[in-house]
Coordinates of C-alpha atoms (C1' of nucleotides) in Angstrom, one line a residue:
Chain A
M22 CA 83.8 114.4 114.3
E23 CA 84.7 110.8 114.4
R24 CA 87.2 109.9 111.8
E25 CA 87.5 106.5 110.2
G26 CA 91.0 105.6 109.2
L27 CA 93.4 108.1 107.7
P28 CA 92.9 111.9 107.6
E29 CA 91.4 113.5 104.6
L30 CA 93.8 114.5 101.8
K31 CA 94.1 118.0 100.4
N32 CA 93.4 118.4 96.8
A33 CA 92.1 114.9 96.4
E34 CA 89.3 114.2 94.0
H35 CA 87.4 110.9 94.3
G36 CA 88.5 108.5 91.5
K37 CA 91.6 110.6 90.7
V38 CA 94.0 109.8 93.4
I39 CA 97.0 107.8 92.5
T40 CA 99.5 106.6 95.1
R41 CA 102.5 104.3 95.0
F42 CA 104.8 102.1 97.0
P43 CA 108.3 102.1 95.7
P44 CA 110.5 99.6 97.6
E45 CA 114.1 99.0 96.7
P46 CA 114.6 95.2 96.2
N47 CA 117.7 95.3 98.4
G48 CA 116.5 93.3 101.4
Y49 CA 113.6 91.5 103.0
P50 CA 110.4 93.4 103.7
H51 CA 109.7 94.5 107.2
I52 CA 107.2 96.3 109.3
G53 CA 108.5 99.6 107.9
H54 CA 107.7 98.5 104.4
A55 CA 104.3 97.5 105.6
K56 CA 103.6 100.9 106.9
A57 CA 104.5 102.7 103.6
A58 CA 102.6 100.2 101.6
I59 CA 99.5 100.2 103.7
I60 CA 99.2 104.0 104.0
N61 CA 99.6 104.5 100.3
S62 CA 97.3 101.7 99.4
E63 CA 94.6 102.8 101.9
Y64 CA 94.6 106.3 100.5
A65 CA 94.1 104.9 97.0
K66 CA 91.3 102.8 98.3
M67 CA 89.7 105.6 100.3
Y68 CA 89.4 107.8 97.2
G69 CA 88.6 105.0 94.7
G70 CA 91.9 105.7 93.0
K71 CA 94.8 103.6 91.7
F72 CA 97.8 102.1 93.5
I73 CA 101.2 101.4 91.9
L74 CA 103.9 99.0 93.0
R75 CA 107.2 100.2 91.6
M76 CA 110.4 98.3 92.3
D77 CA 112.9 101.1 92.8
D78 CA 115.8 99.3 91.2
T79 CA 118.4 101.9 90.1
N80 CA 121.4 100.6 92.0
P81 CA 122.5 97.3 90.5
E82 CA 125.0 96.8 93.3
A83 CA 122.4 96.4 95.9
E84 CA 119.5 94.8 94.3
R85 CA 118.7 91.1 93.8
M86 CA 115.9 88.9 92.5
E87 CA 115.8 87.2 95.9
Y88 CA 114.7 90.4 97.5
H89 CA 112.4 91.4 94.7
A90 CA 110.6 88.1 95.2
A91 CA 110.5 88.4 98.9
I92 CA 108.9 91.8 98.7
K93 CA 106.2 90.5 96.4
V94 CA 105.6 87.5 98.7
G95 CA 105.4 89.8 101.7
L96 CA 102.9 92.2 100.1
E97 CA 100.8 89.4 98.9
W98 CA 100.7 88.0 102.4
L99 CA 99.6 91.4 103.7
G100 CA 96.8 91.3 101.2
I101 CA 97.8 94.4 99.4
E102 CA 96.7 94.7 95.8
F103 CA 98.1 96.8 93.1
D104 CA 96.6 98.2 89.9
T105 CA 100.0 98.5 88.3
V106 CA 103.3 96.8 88.9
K107 CA 106.4 98.1 87.3
N108 CA 110.2 98.7 87.7
T109 CA 111.9 102.0 87.8
S110 CA 114.4 100.5 85.5
D111 CA 111.7 100.1 82.8
D112 CA 112.2 103.7 82.1
M113 CA 115.9 104.0 81.6
E114 CA 115.6 105.5 78.1
L115 CA 113.3 108.2 79.5
F116 CA 115.7 109.1 82.3
Y117 CA 118.4 109.6 79.7
E118 CA 116.1 111.7 77.6
K119 CA 115.3 113.9 80.6
G120 CA 118.9 114.0 81.7
I121 CA 120.0 115.3 78.3
E122 CA 117.2 117.8 78.4
L123 CA 118.6 119.1 81.6
I124 CA 122.1 119.3 80.2
D125 CA 120.8 121.0 77.1
S126 CA 119.0 123.6 79.1
N127 CA 122.1 124.1 81.3
M128 CA 120.2 122.9 84.4
A129 CA 122.7 120.1 84.9
Y130 CA 126.4 119.6 84.3
I131 CA 129.0 116.9 84.4
C132 CA 131.3 117.0 87.4
T133 CA 134.6 115.2 87.3
C134 CA 135.8 116.2 90.7
K135 CA 137.0 113.7 93.3
R136 CA 134.4 112.4 95.7
E137 CA 136.0 114.0 98.7
D138 CA 136.3 117.3 97.0
I139 CA 132.6 117.3 96.1
S140 CA 131.7 116.5 99.6
Q141 CA 133.9 119.2 101.1
N142 CA 132.6 121.8 98.6
R143 CA 129.1 120.9 99.6
R144 CA 129.9 121.4 103.2
E145 CA 131.6 124.7 102.5
R146 CA 128.9 125.7 100.1
R147 CA 131.4 126.3 97.2
A148 CA 130.8 125.5 93.6
C149 CA 133.5 123.6 91.8
K150 CA 135.2 124.4 88.4
C151 CA 133.0 121.9 86.5
S152 CA 129.9 123.9 87.2
T153 CA 131.1 126.6 84.8
D154 CA 131.7 124.2 81.9
D155 CA 129.6 125.0 78.8
I156 CA 126.9 122.9 77.4
V157 CA 129.0 121.6 74.5
K158 CA 131.6 120.3 77.0
N159 CA 128.9 118.8 79.2
K160 CA 127.4 117.0 76.3
K161 CA 130.7 115.6 75.3
N162 CA 131.3 114.4 78.8
W163 CA 127.9 112.8 79.0
E164 CA 129.0 110.7 75.9
K165 CA 132.2 109.8 77.7
M166 CA 130.2 108.6 80.7
N167 CA 128.9 105.8 78.6
K168 CA 132.3 104.3 77.8
K169 CA 135.5 106.1 78.6
F170 CA 134.9 107.3 82.1
K171 CA 135.2 104.8 84.9
P172 CA 132.8 104.6 87.8
G173 CA 133.6 107.5 90.1
D174 CA 135.2 109.6 87.3
A175 CA 132.2 111.6 86.5
I176 CA 128.6 112.3 87.6
V177 CA 125.8 114.4 86.4
R178 CA 124.8 117.1 88.9
F179 CA 121.7 119.1 89.1
R180 CA 122.3 122.9 89.1
G181 CA 120.7 123.6 92.4
D182 CA 122.1 126.2 94.8
M183 CA 125.5 125.6 96.4
K184 CA 124.6 128.3 99.0
A185 CA 121.3 126.7 99.9
D186 CA 120.6 125.9 103.6
N187 CA 119.1 122.6 102.5
A188 CA 122.2 120.6 101.8
V189 CA 120.2 118.4 99.4
M190 CA 120.0 121.3 97.1
R191 CA 123.7 121.8 96.8
D192 CA 124.1 120.5 93.3
P193 CA 123.0 116.9 93.9
V194 CA 123.8 113.9 91.8
L195 CA 121.4 113.0 89.0
F196 CA 123.3 110.2 87.3
R197 CA 126.4 108.1 88.1
I198 CA 128.3 105.3 86.6
I199 CA 127.8 101.8 88.0
D200 CA 129.4 98.8 86.2
G201 CA 127.7 96.1 88.3
K202 CA 125.3 93.7 86.8
H203 CA 121.7 94.7 87.2
Y204 CA 119.5 91.8 88.4
T205 CA 117.1 92.1 85.5
L206 CA 118.9 94.2 82.9
G207 CA 122.4 92.8 83.2
E208 CA 125.0 95.1 81.7
K209 CA 122.7 96.9 79.3
Y210 CA 123.2 100.2 81.1
R211 CA 126.0 101.7 83.1
I212 CA 124.7 105.2 83.7
W213 CA 122.1 105.0 86.4
P214 CA 119.8 107.7 87.7
S215 CA 120.0 108.7 91.4
Y216 CA 117.1 108.2 93.7
D217 CA 116.0 111.8 93.4
M218 CA 116.1 111.8 89.6
A219 CA 114.3 108.5 89.4
V220 CA 111.6 109.3 91.9
A221 CA 110.9 112.7 90.4
I222 CA 110.4 111.4 86.9
E223 CA 108.6 108.2 87.8
D224 CA 106.1 109.8 90.1
S225 CA 105.4 112.5 87.5
I226 CA 104.9 110.2 84.5
D227 CA 103.1 107.5 86.5
G228 CA 100.5 110.1 87.4
V229 CA 101.1 109.8 91.1
T230 CA 99.0 112.5 92.8
H231 CA 100.0 111.9 96.4
A232 CA 103.3 110.4 97.5
F233 CA 103.8 109.4 101.1
R234 CA 107.3 108.6 102.2
S235 CA 108.9 108.2 105.6
K236 CA 110.4 111.3 107.2
E237 CA 114.0 110.8 106.3
F238 CA 113.1 111.9 102.8
E239 CA 111.6 115.2 103.9
L240 CA 114.5 117.3 102.7
R241 CA 114.2 115.7 99.2
K242 CA 110.9 117.3 98.6
E243 CA 112.4 120.6 97.5
L244 CA 114.8 118.9 95.2
I245 CA 112.2 116.7 93.5
N246 CA 110.0 119.7 92.9
A247 CA 113.0 121.6 91.5
I248 CA 113.9 118.8 89.1
L249 CA 110.3 118.6 87.9
D250 CA 110.1 122.4 87.5
A251 CA 113.3 122.4 85.4
L252 CA 111.7 119.8 83.2
N253 CA 108.3 121.4 83.1
M254 CA 106.7 118.3 84.5
R255 CA 103.7 117.7 86.7
K256 CA 104.5 117.5 90.4
P257 CA 102.8 115.2 92.9
A258 CA 101.8 116.3 96.4
Q259 CA 104.4 114.9 98.8
D260 CA 103.8 114.1 102.5
F261 CA 105.8 112.3 105.1
F262 CA 105.3 110.0 108.1
S263 CA 107.5 108.8 110.8
R264 CA 109.5 105.6 110.5
L265 CA 108.0 102.7 112.3
E266 CA 110.2 100.5 114.5
F267 CA 109.7 98.3 117.4
K268 CA 111.7 98.6 120.6
G269 CA 114.6 96.3 120.6
M270 CA 113.8 94.9 117.1
P271 CA 116.3 96.1 114.5
I272 CA 115.1 96.8 111.1
S273 CA 118.2 97.5 109.2
K274 CA 120.1 94.9 107.2
R275 CA 123.3 96.3 108.5
I276 CA 122.4 95.0 112.0
I277 CA 120.5 91.8 111.0
K278 CA 123.0 90.5 108.5
P279 CA 125.9 90.1 111.0
L280 CA 123.5 88.4 113.5
I281 CA 122.7 85.8 110.9
E282 CA 126.3 85.3 110.0
E283 CA 127.2 84.9 113.7
G284 CA 124.4 82.4 114.1
K285 CA 122.7 84.6 116.7
V286 CA 119.6 84.7 114.6
S287 CA 118.6 81.9 112.4
W288 CA 117.5 83.8 109.3
Y289 CA 115.3 86.6 108.1
D290 CA 112.3 84.7 109.4
D291 CA 113.6 84.4 112.9
P292 CA 110.6 85.2 115.1
R293 CA 112.5 87.8 117.0
L294 CA 112.8 90.0 113.9
P295 CA 110.4 92.6 112.6
T296 CA 110.4 91.3 109.1
L297 CA 107.1 90.3 107.6
E298 CA 108.3 86.7 107.2
A299 CA 109.2 86.6 110.9
L300 CA 105.9 88.2 112.0
R301 CA 104.0 85.7 110.0
R302 CA 105.9 82.8 111.6
R303 CA 105.3 84.2 114.9
G304 CA 101.6 84.1 114.4
I305 CA 100.8 87.7 113.7
K306 CA 98.0 88.1 111.2
P307 CA 98.2 90.5 108.3
E308 CA 94.9 92.1 109.4
A309 CA 96.4 92.8 112.7
I310 CA 99.3 94.6 111.1
K311 CA 96.9 96.6 109.0
K312 CA 94.8 97.7 112.0
F313 CA 97.9 98.4 114.0
I314 CA 99.4 100.6 111.4
M315 CA 96.2 102.5 110.8
S316 CA 96.0 103.1 114.5
L317 CA 99.4 104.8 114.4
G318 CA 98.1 107.6 112.2
L319 CA 100.2 109.9 110.0
T320 CA 102.2 111.6 112.7
K321 CA 105.7 112.8 112.0
A322 CA 106.7 112.4 115.6
N323 CA 109.2 109.6 116.1
T324 CA 107.5 106.4 116.9
L325 CA 108.9 103.5 118.9
A326 CA 105.8 101.4 118.7
P327 CA 104.9 99.1 121.5
F328 CA 104.6 95.5 120.4
D329 CA 101.9 94.8 122.9
T330 CA 99.5 97.0 120.9
L331 CA 100.1 94.8 117.9
E332 CA 99.6 91.8 120.0
A333 CA 96.3 93.1 121.3
F334 CA 94.9 93.6 117.8
N335 CA 96.2 90.1 116.9
R336 CA 94.7 88.4 120.0
K337 CA 91.3 89.8 119.1
L338 CA 91.5 88.5 115.6
V339 CA 92.9 85.1 116.5
D340 CA 90.8 84.3 119.6
A341 CA 87.6 83.4 117.8
N342 CA 89.1 80.6 115.8
S343 CA 92.0 79.3 117.8
I344 CA 91.4 75.8 119.0
R345 CA 92.0 75.4 122.7
L346 CA 94.4 72.6 123.6
H347 CA 95.9 71.4 126.8
M348 CA 99.6 71.8 127.1
V349 CA 101.9 71.3 130.1
N350 CA 105.2 72.8 130.8
N351 CA 107.8 71.3 133.1
A352 CA 105.6 68.2 133.3
K353 CA 104.9 66.4 136.6
K354 CA 103.1 63.1 136.8
I355 CA 99.9 62.5 138.7
T356 CA 97.9 59.4 139.0
V357 CA 94.2 59.6 139.5
K358 CA 92.2 56.7 140.9
N359 CA 88.6 55.8 140.4
L360 CA 88.2 57.2 137.0
P361 CA 84.7 56.1 135.9
I362 CA 85.4 56.7 132.2
S363 CA 88.1 55.9 129.7
T364 CA 87.5 58.7 127.2
V365 CA 86.3 62.2 127.4
E366 CA 85.0 64.6 124.7
I367 CA 86.4 68.1 124.9
P368 CA 85.1 71.1 122.9
N369 CA 87.7 72.9 120.9
H370 CA 86.4 76.3 121.8
P371 CA 84.5 77.6 124.7
V372 CA 81.9 79.6 122.8
N373 CA 82.4 79.1 119.1
D374 CA 81.6 75.7 117.4
L375 CA 85.0 74.5 116.3
G376 CA 84.2 70.9 116.9
K377 CA 85.1 68.5 119.6
R378 CA 87.9 66.1 120.2
R379 CA 87.9 62.7 122.0
V380 CA 90.7 62.2 124.5
E381 CA 91.6 58.8 125.9
I382 CA 92.4 58.7 129.6
D383 CA 93.6 56.0 131.9
G384 CA 94.3 57.9 135.1
D385 CA 98.0 58.7 134.4
F386 CA 98.4 62.4 133.6
Y387 CA 100.9 65.1 133.2
I388 CA 100.2 68.5 134.8
S389 CA 102.4 71.6 134.7
G390 CA 105.2 71.9 137.2
D391 CA 103.8 75.3 138.5
D392 CA 100.5 73.8 139.2
A393 CA 102.0 70.7 140.8
Q394 CA 103.8 73.0 143.2
N395 CA 100.7 74.8 144.2
I396 CA 98.5 71.9 145.0
K397 CA 98.6 70.6 148.5
N398 CA 97.6 67.4 150.1
G399 CA 93.8 67.2 150.7
M400 CA 93.1 70.0 148.2
Q401 CA 90.5 69.6 145.6
V402 CA 91.3 70.7 142.0
R403 CA 89.4 70.6 138.8
L404 CA 91.1 68.8 135.8
L405 CA 89.7 71.0 133.1
N406 CA 87.0 69.3 131.0
L407 CA 87.2 66.2 133.1
G408 CA 86.3 66.5 136.7
N409 CA 87.3 67.2 140.2
V410 CA 90.1 65.4 142.0
N411 CA 91.0 65.1 145.6
I412 CA 94.7 65.5 145.8
T413 CA 97.1 63.3 147.8
N414 CA 100.5 64.7 148.0
D415 CA 103.0 63.0 150.2
G416 CA 105.8 65.2 149.0
I417 CA 107.2 62.6 146.7
E418 CA 104.3 61.4 144.6
L419 CA 101.3 63.2 143.4
G420 CA 98.1 61.3 143.4
G421 CA 94.4 61.9 143.4
E422 CA 91.0 60.4 143.7
F423 CA 88.3 61.3 141.2
I424 CA 85.1 62.8 142.5
E425 CA 81.9 62.2 140.5
N426 CA 79.8 65.2 139.8
G427 CA 82.2 67.6 141.4
D428 CA 81.3 71.3 141.3
A429 CA 83.7 73.4 139.2
K430 CA 82.9 76.6 141.0
D431 CA 85.6 78.3 143.0
I432 CA 88.2 75.6 142.9
P433 CA 91.5 75.8 141.0
K434 CA 91.3 74.6 137.5
I435 CA 94.3 73.1 135.8
Q436 CA 95.0 71.6 132.4
W437 CA 96.4 68.1 131.9
V438 CA 97.7 65.8 129.2
P439 CA 97.4 61.9 129.3
Q440 CA 100.8 60.4 129.8
K441 CA 100.2 57.6 127.3
T442 CA 99.5 59.8 124.3
A443 CA 101.3 63.0 125.3
H444 CA 103.1 64.5 122.4
K445 CA 106.3 66.3 123.0
I446 CA 107.0 69.6 121.2
K447 CA 109.5 72.3 121.4
M448 CA 108.0 75.7 122.3
I449 CA 109.9 78.7 121.0
I450 CA 109.4 81.9 122.9
P451 CA 110.8 85.0 121.2
K452 CA 111.8 87.9 123.4
T453 CA 113.3 91.3 122.8
L454 CA 116.4 91.0 120.6
F455 CA 118.2 94.0 122.0
N456 CA 118.2 95.8 125.3
G457 CA 119.3 99.2 124.2
D458 CA 122.4 98.4 122.1
E459 CA 123.1 95.2 123.9
F460 CA 122.2 91.9 122.1
N461 CA 119.9 90.0 124.5
E462 CA 121.6 86.6 124.8
D463 CA 118.4 85.2 126.3
S464 CA 116.2 86.5 123.5
L465 CA 115.1 83.1 122.4
E466 CA 113.7 80.7 125.1
E467 CA 113.1 77.1 124.1
I468 CA 111.3 74.7 126.3
E469 CA 110.1 71.2 126.0
V470 CA 106.4 70.7 126.6
Y471 CA 103.8 68.1 126.3
T472 CA 100.6 68.6 124.4
E473 CA 97.6 66.5 123.4
P474 CA 98.1 64.3 120.3
H475 CA 95.4 66.3 118.6
Y476 CA 98.1 68.8 117.9
L477 CA 99.4 66.5 115.2
Q478 CA 96.1 66.9 113.3
L479 CA 96.4 70.7 113.1
K480 CA 97.6 72.3 109.9
E481 CA 101.0 73.9 109.9
G482 CA 100.7 77.6 110.5
E483 CA 97.5 77.3 112.5
E484 CA 97.0 79.3 115.6
V485 CA 96.1 77.5 118.8
Q486 CA 95.6 78.6 122.3
F487 CA 97.2 76.5 124.9
V488 CA 94.8 76.8 127.7
R489 CA 96.0 79.0 130.6
Y490 CA 99.3 79.6 128.7
G491 CA 98.7 81.7 125.6
Y492 CA 98.4 81.7 121.8
C493 CA 100.9 79.9 119.8
R494 CA 101.4 79.1 116.1
K495 CA 102.1 75.6 115.0
D496 CA 105.4 75.8 113.2
S497 CA 105.7 72.1 112.6
Q498 CA 104.7 68.8 114.1
N499 CA 107.3 69.1 116.7
Q500 CA 107.6 72.8 117.2
A501 CA 105.3 75.7 118.1
I502 CA 106.1 79.4 118.4
F503 CA 104.7 81.5 121.2
T504 CA 102.7 84.3 119.7
H505 CA 101.4 86.2 122.8
K506 CA 99.4 85.7 125.9
Chain B
rG24 C1' 128.8 122.7 113.2
rC25 C1' 124.7 124.0 109.7
rU26 C1' 119.6 123.0 108.1
rC27 C1' 115.0 120.6 108.6
rC28 C1' 111.3 117.8 111.3
rU29 C1' 109.1 116.8 116.0
rA30 C1' 107.2 117.3 121.5
rU31 C1' 99.5 115.2 124.6
rA32 C1' 98.8 109.7 130.3
rG33 C1' 103.6 103.8 131.3
rU34 C1' 103.0 103.2 125.7
rG35 C1' 100.8 104.6 120.8
rU36 C1' 97.6 108.3 119.1
rA37 C1' 92.8 112.1 118.4
rG38 C1' 92.3 117.2 119.0
rU39 C1' 96.5 121.9 117.1
rC40 C1' 95.6 124.5 110.3
rC41 C1' 90.0 127.9 111.6
rG42 C1' 91.7 129.8 120.2
rG43 C1' 86.1 128.9 123.8
rU44 C1' 81.2 123.6 122.5
rU45 C1' 86.5 118.6 125.6
rA46 C1' 89.3 121.1 132.8
rA47 C1' 91.3 116.7 126.7
rG48 C1' 88.6 111.5 123.1
rC49 C1' 90.3 106.4 121.6
rA50 C1' 93.5 102.1 121.9
rU51 C1' 97.0 99.6 124.7
rU52 C1' 98.9 98.7 129.6
rU53 C1' 97.8 98.1 134.9
rU54 C1' 94.1 97.2 138.8
rG55 C1' 89.1 95.8 140.4
rG56 C1' 84.3 93.6 139.3
rC57 C1' 80.7 90.6 136.2
rU58 C1' 80.6 86.3 133.1
rU59 C1' 83.2 81.7 132.3
rC60 C1' 85.0 74.2 133.6
rU61 C1' 91.4 78.9 130.9
rC62 C1' 95.4 83.3 134.0
rA63 C1' 91.9 84.0 126.9
rA64 C1' 87.9 86.4 124.8
rG65 C1' 83.4 89.4 126.1
rC66 C1' 81.0 93.2 129.4
rC67 C1' 81.6 97.1 133.3
rA68 C1' 84.6 100.3 136.2
rA69 C1' 89.1 102.8 138.0
rA70 C1' 94.0 104.8 137.4
rG71 C1' 96.8 108.0 134.3
rA72 C1' 98.8 113.4 129.9
rC73 C1' 98.8 118.9 127.0
rU74 C1' 108.0 119.4 127.8
rC75 C1' 109.5 124.2 130.2
rG76 C1' 109.6 129.8 130.3
rG77 C1' 107.6 134.2 128.5
rG78 C1' 104.0 136.9 125.4
rU79 C1' 99.1 138.0 122.7
rU80 C1' 93.8 137.4 124.3
rC81 C1' 88.0 138.1 128.1
rA82 C1' 89.8 133.0 126.9
rA83 C1' 95.6 128.9 124.6
rA84 C1' 97.1 121.9 124.2
rU85 C1' 95.6 125.1 120.1
rC86 C1' 98.6 131.7 118.0
rC87 C1' 103.8 134.2 118.7
rC88 C1' 108.9 134.3 120.8
rG89 C1' 112.6 131.7 123.4
rA90 C1' 114.7 127.4 125.8
rU91 C1' 115.1 122.1 126.4
rG92 C1' 114.5 116.9 124.9
rG93 C1' 114.1 113.5 120.6
rG94 C1' 114.8 112.3 115.3
rA95 C1' 116.6 113.2 110.3
rG96 C1' 119.8 115.2 106.4
rC97 C1' 124.6 117.3 104.9
rA98 C1' 126.4 109.6 100.1
rC99 C1' 128.3 108.8 92.9
rC100 C1' 122.1 104.3 99.0
rA101 C1' 117.2 104.4 98.5

RNA sequence: GCUCCUAUAGUGUAGUCCGGUUAAGCAUUUUGGCUUCUCAAGCCAAAGACUCGGGUUCAAAUCCCGAUGGGAGCACCA
């Protein structure tokens, strides 16, 4: 059986599937976000269901509007559409209600132990004294968390199982005190639900039927189910997929931030990064990302994806409407005599009708240094779209004589740019940022090249193919970024 | 250390639940050819894999046991 796209879901009814993508607005969106968003959104689409974007914003210390906005921009660029957009923090009152319910039913208690002690007890699978406090005392302490206690003084813990093999189940945190200013709610609340509490409640009340998360959350599944059971709430099906990273391209802010601060990387849109913004600048199309991610499947095996697969998808997308332009690198001069014409019309694409451009010529050209080295005296070469030339090369100066009606078959073909109108641009070539753990000091190559003046008429962001060189994205009038071959 | 997840060609995957129909399909990569006024695209072809060791069975990539490699968790981050 041939399978289109993602594997079938268990217990999925057409029209009734609800999925969600819950990013935390604590950084710029990257390829990993794209994977989670695309998989969840594709499943909703596949079953004619609904898809929710939920900003998971329950840690005021980490979250910022800047990131919130960047995530929205990134998702829009990817072309992902949502039926509902919400914030986890919209439901603070509900979290409190459910939290109190857990305390009332003795499924949760307030713990006032020191952080280190809690950690050690977890490791040693020992309960602490607080776990035996009665409901009355717990309720009193809950009130105190609102004002009297300082951050770190007290937390609400779920009554799991301190002896459990799954360490996540050893009385995990449900609520903690954070005094920081939340990016949308300010100082309205200071008791914040933990990830597990928030996700459990949210997925349940949002009607999420299938939740797909990356593998590092796998151990949380048991806890989320336990919380929901304790509350008598509906449980979504949970499944997991491997994290997506590219070789040598760090995803974590912990690594990227210092690079930016040290000036080793310009910003989150530096084309060497796997952020969505960077991929966009580099010339990768959203559709290519989608196809690429779908081709990865739902495996739980670790993936260190090869960038060239992404490039292959992109090349196929971009080829049909990338204008072909001449560009020369490491330019060498050549003067061609006996040119019978002063202008030549060149098609913008070999097979598709993308128009033509008129190029003025006077016999003085630039060609690429590599080509100049390979052409010998007496040789015949084809100046692409122009005609054949008999080369004279005395070792110092390159010259040539135009041959009318030369046959293009079986002779070297090279691209050229008229000296008079040549437009100089900077070509940026992104390479792998890291070799293992080593920062690659040569990860960004910049070269000065000449291109046809027609380049100036292209829109910014347009993809072009520099003939015999590769696909590049116009970054500005004076700069292009190498996308791939 | 404990627990969980995972293991198919250079790379990424399909197949593994329900053992035989596939001596393993697809994509990428590499190489060769056709086409072409590009070293692109398109078309054709070739190369290349079931981690290891036991067991069950007429039959195992698929089931069981063990080993080994890789990843994750053991946060008042998500």
